[in-house]
PDB file of C-alpha atoms and ligand atoms in Angstrom:
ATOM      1  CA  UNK L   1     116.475  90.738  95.989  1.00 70.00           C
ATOM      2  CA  UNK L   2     118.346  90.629  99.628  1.00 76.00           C
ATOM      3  CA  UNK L   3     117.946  87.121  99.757  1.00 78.00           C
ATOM      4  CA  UNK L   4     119.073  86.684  96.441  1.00 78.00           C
ATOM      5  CA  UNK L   5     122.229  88.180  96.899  1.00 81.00           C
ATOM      6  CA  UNK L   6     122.698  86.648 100.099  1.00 82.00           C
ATOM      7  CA  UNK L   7     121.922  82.819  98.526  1.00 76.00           C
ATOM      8  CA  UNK L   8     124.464  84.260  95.978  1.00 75.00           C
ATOM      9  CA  UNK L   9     126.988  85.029  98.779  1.00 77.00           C
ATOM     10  CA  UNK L  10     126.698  82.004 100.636  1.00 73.00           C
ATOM     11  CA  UNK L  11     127.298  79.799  97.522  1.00 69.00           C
ATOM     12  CA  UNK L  12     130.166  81.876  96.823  1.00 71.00           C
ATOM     13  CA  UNK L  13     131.670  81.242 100.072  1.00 72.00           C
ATOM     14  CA  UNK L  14     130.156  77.549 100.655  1.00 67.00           C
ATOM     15  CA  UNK L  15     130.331  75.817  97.366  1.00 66.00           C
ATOM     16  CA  UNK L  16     128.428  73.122  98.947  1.00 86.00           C
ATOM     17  CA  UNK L  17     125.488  74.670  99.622  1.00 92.00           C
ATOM     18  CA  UNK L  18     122.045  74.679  98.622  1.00 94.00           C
ATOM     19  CA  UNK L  19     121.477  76.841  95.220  1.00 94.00           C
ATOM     20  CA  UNK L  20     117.631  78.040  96.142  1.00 95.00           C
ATOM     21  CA  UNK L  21     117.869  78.042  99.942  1.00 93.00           C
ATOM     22  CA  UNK L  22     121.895  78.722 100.875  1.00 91.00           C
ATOM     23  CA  UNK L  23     121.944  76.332 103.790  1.00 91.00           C
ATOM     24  CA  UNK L  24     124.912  73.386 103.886  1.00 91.00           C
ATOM     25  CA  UNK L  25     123.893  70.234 101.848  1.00 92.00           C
ATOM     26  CA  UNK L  26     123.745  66.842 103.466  1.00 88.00           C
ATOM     27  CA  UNK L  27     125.992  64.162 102.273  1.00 85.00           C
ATOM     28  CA  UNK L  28     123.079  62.959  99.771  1.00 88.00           C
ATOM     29  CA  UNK L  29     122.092  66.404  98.488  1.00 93.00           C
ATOM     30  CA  UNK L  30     123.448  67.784  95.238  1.00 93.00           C
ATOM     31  CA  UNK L  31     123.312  71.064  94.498  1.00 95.00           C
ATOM     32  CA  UNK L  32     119.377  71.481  96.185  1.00 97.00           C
ATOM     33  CA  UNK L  33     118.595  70.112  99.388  1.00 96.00           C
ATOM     34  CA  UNK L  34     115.776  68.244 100.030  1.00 96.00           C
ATOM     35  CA  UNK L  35     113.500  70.194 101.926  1.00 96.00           C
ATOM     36  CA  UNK L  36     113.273  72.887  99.115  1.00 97.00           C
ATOM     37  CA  UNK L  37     113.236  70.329  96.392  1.00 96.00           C
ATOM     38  CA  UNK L  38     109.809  69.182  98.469  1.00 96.00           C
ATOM     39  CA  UNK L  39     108.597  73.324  99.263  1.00 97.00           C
ATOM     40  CA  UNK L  40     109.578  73.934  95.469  1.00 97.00           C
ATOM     41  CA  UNK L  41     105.670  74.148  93.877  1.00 97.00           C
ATOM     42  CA  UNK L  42     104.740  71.879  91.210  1.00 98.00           C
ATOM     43  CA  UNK L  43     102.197  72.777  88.347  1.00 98.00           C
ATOM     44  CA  UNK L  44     101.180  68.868  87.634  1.00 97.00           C
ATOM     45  CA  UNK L  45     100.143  70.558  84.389  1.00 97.00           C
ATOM     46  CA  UNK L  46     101.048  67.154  82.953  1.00 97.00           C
ATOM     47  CA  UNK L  47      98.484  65.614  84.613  1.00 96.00           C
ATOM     48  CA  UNK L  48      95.796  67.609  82.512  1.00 94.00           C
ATOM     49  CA  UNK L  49      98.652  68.156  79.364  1.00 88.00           C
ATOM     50  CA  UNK L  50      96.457  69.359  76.742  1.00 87.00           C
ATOM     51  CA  UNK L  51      93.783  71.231  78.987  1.00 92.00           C
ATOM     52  CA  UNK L  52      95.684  73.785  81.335  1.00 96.00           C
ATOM     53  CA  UNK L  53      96.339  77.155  81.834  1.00 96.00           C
ATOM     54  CA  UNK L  54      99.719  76.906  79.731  1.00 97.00           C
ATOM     55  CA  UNK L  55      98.308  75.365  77.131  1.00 97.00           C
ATOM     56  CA  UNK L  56      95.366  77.264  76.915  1.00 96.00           C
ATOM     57  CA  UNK L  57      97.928  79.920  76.139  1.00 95.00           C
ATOM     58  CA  UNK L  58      98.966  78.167  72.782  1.00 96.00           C
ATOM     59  CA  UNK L  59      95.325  77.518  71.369  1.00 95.00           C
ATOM     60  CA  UNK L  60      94.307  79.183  67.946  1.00 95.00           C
ATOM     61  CA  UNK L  61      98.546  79.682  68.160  1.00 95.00           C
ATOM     62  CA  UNK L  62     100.200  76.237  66.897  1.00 95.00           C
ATOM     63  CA  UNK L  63      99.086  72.943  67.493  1.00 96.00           C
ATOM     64  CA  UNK L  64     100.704  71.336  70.605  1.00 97.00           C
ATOM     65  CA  UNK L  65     100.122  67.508  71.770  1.00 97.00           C
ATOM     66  CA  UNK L  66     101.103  68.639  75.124  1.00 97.00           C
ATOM     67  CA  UNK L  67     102.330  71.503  77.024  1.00 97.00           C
ATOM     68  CA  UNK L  68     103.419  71.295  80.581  1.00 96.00           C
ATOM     69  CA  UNK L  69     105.950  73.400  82.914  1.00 98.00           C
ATOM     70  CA  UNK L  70     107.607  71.793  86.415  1.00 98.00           C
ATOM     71  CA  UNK L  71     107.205  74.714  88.750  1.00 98.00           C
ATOM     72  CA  UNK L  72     104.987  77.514  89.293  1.00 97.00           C
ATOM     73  CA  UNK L  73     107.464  80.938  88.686  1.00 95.00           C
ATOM     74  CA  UNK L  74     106.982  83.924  91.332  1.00 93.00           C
ATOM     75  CA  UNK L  75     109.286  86.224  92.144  1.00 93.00           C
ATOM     76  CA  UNK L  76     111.450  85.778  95.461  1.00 92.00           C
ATOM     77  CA  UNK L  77     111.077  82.013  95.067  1.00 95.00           C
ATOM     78  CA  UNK L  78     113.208  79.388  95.904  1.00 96.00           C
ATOM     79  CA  UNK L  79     112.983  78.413  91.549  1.00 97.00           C
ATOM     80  CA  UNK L  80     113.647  82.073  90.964  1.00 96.00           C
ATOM     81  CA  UNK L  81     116.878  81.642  92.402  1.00 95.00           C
ATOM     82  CA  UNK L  82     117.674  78.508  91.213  1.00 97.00           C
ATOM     83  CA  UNK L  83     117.073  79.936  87.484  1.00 97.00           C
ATOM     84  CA  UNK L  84     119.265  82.583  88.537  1.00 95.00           C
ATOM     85  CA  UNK L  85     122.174  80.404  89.048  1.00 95.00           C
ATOM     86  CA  UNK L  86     120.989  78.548  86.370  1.00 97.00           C
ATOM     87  CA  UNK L  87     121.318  81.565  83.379  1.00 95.00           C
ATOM     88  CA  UNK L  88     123.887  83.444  84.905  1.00 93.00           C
ATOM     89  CA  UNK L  89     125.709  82.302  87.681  1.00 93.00           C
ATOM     90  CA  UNK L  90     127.534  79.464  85.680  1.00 94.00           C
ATOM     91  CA  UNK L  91     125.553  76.601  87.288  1.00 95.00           C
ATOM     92  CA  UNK L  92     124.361  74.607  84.381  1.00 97.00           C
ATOM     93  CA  UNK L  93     123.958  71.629  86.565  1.00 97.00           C
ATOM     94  CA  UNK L  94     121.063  72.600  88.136  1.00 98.00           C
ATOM     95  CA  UNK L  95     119.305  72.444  84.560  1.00 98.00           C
ATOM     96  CA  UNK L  96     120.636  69.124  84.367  1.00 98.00           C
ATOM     97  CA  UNK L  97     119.391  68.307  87.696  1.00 98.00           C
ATOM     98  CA  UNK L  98     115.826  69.519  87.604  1.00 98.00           C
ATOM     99  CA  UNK L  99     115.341  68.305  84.414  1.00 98.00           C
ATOM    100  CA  UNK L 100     116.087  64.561  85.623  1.00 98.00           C
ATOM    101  CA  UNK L 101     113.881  65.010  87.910  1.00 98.00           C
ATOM    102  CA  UNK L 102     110.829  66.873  86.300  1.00 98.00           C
ATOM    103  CA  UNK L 103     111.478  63.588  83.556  1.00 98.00           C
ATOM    104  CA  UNK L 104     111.441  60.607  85.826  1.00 98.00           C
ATOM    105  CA  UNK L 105     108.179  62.729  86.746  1.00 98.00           C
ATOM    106  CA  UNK L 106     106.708  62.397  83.355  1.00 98.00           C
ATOM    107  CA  UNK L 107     107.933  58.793  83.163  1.00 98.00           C
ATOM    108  CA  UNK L 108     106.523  57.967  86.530  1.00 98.00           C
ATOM    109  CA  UNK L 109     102.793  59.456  85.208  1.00 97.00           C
ATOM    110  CA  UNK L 110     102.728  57.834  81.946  1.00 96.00           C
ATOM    111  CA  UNK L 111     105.021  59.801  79.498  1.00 97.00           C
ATOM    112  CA  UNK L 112     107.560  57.376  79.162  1.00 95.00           C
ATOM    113  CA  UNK L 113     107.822  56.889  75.542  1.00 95.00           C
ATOM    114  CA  UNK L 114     105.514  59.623  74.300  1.00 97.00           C
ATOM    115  CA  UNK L 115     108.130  61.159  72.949  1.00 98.00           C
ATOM    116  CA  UNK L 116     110.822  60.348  70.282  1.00 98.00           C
ATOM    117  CA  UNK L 117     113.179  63.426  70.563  1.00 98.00           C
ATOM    118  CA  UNK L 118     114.267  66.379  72.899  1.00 98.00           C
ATOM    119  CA  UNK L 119     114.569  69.776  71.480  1.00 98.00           C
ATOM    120  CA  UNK L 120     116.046  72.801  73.247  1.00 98.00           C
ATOM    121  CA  UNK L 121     115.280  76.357  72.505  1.00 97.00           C
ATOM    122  CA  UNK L 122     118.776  77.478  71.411  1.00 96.00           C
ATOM    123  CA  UNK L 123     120.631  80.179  72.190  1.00 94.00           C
ATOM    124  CA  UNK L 124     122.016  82.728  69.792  1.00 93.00           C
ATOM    125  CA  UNK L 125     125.691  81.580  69.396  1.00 93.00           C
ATOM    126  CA  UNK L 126     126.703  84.991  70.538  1.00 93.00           C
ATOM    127  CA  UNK L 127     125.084  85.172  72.664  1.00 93.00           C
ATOM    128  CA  UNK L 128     126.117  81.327  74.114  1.00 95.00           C
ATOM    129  CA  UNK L 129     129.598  82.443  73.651  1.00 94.00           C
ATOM    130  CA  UNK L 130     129.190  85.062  76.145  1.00 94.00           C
ATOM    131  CA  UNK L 131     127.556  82.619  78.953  1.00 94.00           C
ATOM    132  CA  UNK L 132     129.676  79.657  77.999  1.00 96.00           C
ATOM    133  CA  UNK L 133     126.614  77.310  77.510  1.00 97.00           C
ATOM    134  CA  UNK L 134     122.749  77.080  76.699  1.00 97.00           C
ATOM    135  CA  UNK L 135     120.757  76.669  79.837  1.00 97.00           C
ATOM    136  CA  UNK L 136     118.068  74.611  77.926  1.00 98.00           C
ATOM    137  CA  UNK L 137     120.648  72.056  76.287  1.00 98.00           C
ATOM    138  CA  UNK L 138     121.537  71.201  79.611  1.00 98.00           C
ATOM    139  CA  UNK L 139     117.374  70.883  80.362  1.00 98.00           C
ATOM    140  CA  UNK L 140     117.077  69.301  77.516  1.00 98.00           C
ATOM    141  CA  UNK L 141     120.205  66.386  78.668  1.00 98.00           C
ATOM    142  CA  UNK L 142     118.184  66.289  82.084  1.00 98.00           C
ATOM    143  CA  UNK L 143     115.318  65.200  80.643  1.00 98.00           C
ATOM    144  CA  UNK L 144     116.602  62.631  78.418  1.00 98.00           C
ATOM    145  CA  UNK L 145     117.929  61.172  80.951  1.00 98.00           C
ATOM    146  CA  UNK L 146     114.878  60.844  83.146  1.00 98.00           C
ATOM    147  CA  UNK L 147     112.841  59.818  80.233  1.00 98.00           C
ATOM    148  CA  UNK L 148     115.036  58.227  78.367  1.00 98.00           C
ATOM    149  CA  UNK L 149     114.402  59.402  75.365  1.00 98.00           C
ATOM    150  CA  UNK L 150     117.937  60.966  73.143  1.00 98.00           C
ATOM    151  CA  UNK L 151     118.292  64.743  72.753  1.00 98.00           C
ATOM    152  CA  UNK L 152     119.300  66.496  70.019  1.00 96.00           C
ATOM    153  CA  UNK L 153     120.556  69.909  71.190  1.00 94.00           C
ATOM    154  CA  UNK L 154     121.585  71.096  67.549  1.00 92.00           C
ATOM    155  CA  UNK L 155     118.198  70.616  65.930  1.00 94.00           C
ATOM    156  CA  UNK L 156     117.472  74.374  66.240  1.00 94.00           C
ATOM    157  CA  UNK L 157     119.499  77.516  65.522  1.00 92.00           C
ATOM    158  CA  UNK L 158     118.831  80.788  66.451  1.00 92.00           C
ATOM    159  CA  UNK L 159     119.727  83.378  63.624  1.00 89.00           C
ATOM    160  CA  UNK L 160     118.763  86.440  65.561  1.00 84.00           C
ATOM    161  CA  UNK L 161     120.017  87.748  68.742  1.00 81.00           C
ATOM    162  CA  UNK L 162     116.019  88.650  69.966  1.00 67.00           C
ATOM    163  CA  UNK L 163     116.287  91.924  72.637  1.00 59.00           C
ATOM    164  CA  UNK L 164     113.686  91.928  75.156  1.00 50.00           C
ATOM    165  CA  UNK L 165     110.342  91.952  73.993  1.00 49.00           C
ATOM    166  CA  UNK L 166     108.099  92.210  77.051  1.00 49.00           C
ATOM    167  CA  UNK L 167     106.662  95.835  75.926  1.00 51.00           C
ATOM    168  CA  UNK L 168     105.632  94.568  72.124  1.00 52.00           C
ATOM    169  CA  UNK L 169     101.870  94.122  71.173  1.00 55.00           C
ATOM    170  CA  UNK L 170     101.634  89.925  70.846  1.00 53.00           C
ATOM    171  CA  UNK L 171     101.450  90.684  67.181  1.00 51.00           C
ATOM    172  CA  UNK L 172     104.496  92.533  66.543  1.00 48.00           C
ATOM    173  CA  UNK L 173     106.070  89.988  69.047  1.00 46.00           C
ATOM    174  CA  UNK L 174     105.323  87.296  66.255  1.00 47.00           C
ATOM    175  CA  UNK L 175     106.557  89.332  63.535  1.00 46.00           C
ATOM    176  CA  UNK L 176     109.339  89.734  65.303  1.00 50.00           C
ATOM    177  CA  UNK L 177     110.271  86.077  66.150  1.00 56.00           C
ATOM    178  CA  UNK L 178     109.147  84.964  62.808  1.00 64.00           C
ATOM    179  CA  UNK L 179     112.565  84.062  60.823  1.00 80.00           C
ATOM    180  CA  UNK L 180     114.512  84.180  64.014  1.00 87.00           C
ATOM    181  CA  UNK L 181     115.000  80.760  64.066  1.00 91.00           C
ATOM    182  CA  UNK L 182     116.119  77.962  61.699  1.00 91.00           C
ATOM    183  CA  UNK L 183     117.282  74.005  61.388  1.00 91.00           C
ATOM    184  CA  UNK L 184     119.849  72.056  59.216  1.00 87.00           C
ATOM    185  CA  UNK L 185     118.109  69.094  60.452  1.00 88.00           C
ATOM    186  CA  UNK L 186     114.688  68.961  59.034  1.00 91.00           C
ATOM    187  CA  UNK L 187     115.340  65.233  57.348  1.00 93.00           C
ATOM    188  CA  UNK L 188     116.078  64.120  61.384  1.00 94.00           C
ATOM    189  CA  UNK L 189     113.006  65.970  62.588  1.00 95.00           C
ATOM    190  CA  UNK L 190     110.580  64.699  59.922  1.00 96.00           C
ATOM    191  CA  UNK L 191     107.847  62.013  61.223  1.00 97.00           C
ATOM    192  CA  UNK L 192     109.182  61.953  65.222  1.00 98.00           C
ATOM    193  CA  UNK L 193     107.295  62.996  68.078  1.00 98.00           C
ATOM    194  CA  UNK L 194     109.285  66.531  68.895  1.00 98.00           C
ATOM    195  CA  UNK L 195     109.495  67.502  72.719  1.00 98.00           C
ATOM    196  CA  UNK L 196     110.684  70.919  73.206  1.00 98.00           C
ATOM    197  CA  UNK L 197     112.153  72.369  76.292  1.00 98.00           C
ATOM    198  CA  UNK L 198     113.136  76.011  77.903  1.00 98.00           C
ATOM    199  CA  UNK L 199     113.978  77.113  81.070  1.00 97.00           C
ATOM    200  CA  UNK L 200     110.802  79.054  81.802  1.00 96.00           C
ATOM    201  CA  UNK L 201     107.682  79.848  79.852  1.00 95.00           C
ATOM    202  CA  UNK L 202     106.285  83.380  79.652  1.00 91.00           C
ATOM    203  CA  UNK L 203     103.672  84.773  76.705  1.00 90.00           C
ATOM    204  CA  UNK L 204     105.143  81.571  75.025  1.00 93.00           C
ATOM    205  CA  UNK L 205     106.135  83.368  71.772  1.00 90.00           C
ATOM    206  CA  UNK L 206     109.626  81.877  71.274  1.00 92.00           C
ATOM    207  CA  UNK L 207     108.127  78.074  72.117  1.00 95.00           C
ATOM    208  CA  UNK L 208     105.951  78.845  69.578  1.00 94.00           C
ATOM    209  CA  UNK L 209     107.935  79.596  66.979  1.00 93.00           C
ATOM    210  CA  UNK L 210     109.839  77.159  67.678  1.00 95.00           C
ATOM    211  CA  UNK L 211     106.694  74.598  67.429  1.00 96.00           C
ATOM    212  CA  UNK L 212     105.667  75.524  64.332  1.00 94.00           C
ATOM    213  CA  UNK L 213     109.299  75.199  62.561  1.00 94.00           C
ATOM    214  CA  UNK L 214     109.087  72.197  63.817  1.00 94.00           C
ATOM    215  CA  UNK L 215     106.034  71.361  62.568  1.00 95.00           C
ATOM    216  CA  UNK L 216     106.931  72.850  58.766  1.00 92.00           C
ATOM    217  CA  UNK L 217     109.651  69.881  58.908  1.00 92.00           C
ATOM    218  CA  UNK L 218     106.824  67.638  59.057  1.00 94.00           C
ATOM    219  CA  UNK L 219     107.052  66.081  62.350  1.00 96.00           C
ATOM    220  CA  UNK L 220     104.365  64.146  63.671  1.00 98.00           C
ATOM    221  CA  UNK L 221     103.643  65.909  66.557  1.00 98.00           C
ATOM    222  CA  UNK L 222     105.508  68.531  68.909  1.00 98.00           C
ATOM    223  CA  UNK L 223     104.841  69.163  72.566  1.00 98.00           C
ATOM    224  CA  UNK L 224     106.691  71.938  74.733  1.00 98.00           C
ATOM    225  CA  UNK L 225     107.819  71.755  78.667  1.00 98.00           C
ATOM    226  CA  UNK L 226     109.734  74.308  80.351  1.00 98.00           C
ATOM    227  CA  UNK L 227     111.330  73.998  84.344  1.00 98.00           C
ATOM    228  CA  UNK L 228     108.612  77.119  85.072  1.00 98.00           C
ATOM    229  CA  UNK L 229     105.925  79.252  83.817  1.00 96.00           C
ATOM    230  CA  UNK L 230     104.429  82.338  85.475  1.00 88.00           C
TER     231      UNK L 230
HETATM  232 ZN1  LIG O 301     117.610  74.526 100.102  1.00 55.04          ZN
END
């Protein structure tokens, strides 16, 4: 918490300045500096994409081709504080930035064209209005970029503005995220290999809700990634 405010502080101050760690950038950095970029820990869930512990966590769920996060979440981290910024310190970039990175990662280990479209979990619009953008559209541009693959960041709408859930039995959960979300754009959907993308993955209800609209459009597959899981 202290060190979150402080990181908060010294960004404040020092606009140039690392978003996880608060120290001055070098003249090469952007926006993270190097030596947490290399500390930050990696899952290389995509290594085993259909066989670990996050998507174990979608089985007898929704069919997923692959599901994979970058980091491993815990709290005080260097990627909690980064997905701080990220939702609600105004610093969309570093969704664009560590999705670039986490998809010349998949491109590097064989995912390059896998993929035929990038989906982001949407935001309610009010509740988009309020923060000024949708962290996962700018994920979701990221990743496109590092895989080149397009994105489509108005695929998916969000009808309901969802209040925490964390407390909910995973059955009410669903029943609760079922009709929550919606798309005008089943026709562009239909037959394409759907990737869809969040900022961090917990029990996975709103990915999969999300997966299996997808999947009603008829899409030929869907996979899900997110920047974390816990
Ligand atoms: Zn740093």
């Amino acid at each position: 918490m202290l060190q979150t405010l402080w990181t908060d502080f010294l960004t404040l101050v020092f606009p140039e300045s690392c978003m996880a760690c608060g120290e001055p950038l070098g003249k090469q950095e952007h926006l993270v500096c190097l030596s947490c970029q290399l500390a930050m820990p990696q899952t290389q869930f995509h290594l085993q994409p259909n066989e670990n512990p996050l998507a174990k966590r979608f089985w007898g769920k929704v069919p997923l081709q692959h599901a994979f996060a970058y980091y491993r979440f815990s709290k005080h981290s260097r990627i909690q504080r980064l997905l701080h910024q990220l939702k609600y310190r105004n610093q969309p970039e570093i969704g664009e930035l560590l999705g670039f990175w986490y998809g010349q990662q998949l491109a590097r280990d064989g995912f390059a064209g896998q993929f035929d479209m990038i989906v982001p979990v949407p935001l309610h619009p009010a509740k988009q209005r309020k923060r000024g953008y949708n962290q996962a559209d700018y994920i979701a541009q990221g990743m496109s970029r590092g895989l080149n693959v397009p994105a489509l960041p108005t695929a998916l709408t969000r009808l309901v503005n969802t209040q925490t859930q964390t407390r909910k039995h995973r059955f009410e959960r669903y029943e609760n995220v079922k009709g929550v979300f919606a798309t005008h754009n089943a026709n562009l959907l239909r037959g394409q290999r759907i990737l869809i993308v969040d900022d961090v993955i917990t029990t996975g209800s709103t990915l999969e809700t999300c997966a299996a609209l997808v999947l009603d459009c008829g899409c030929q597959s869907v996979s899900v990634a997110s920047l974390a899981t816990g």
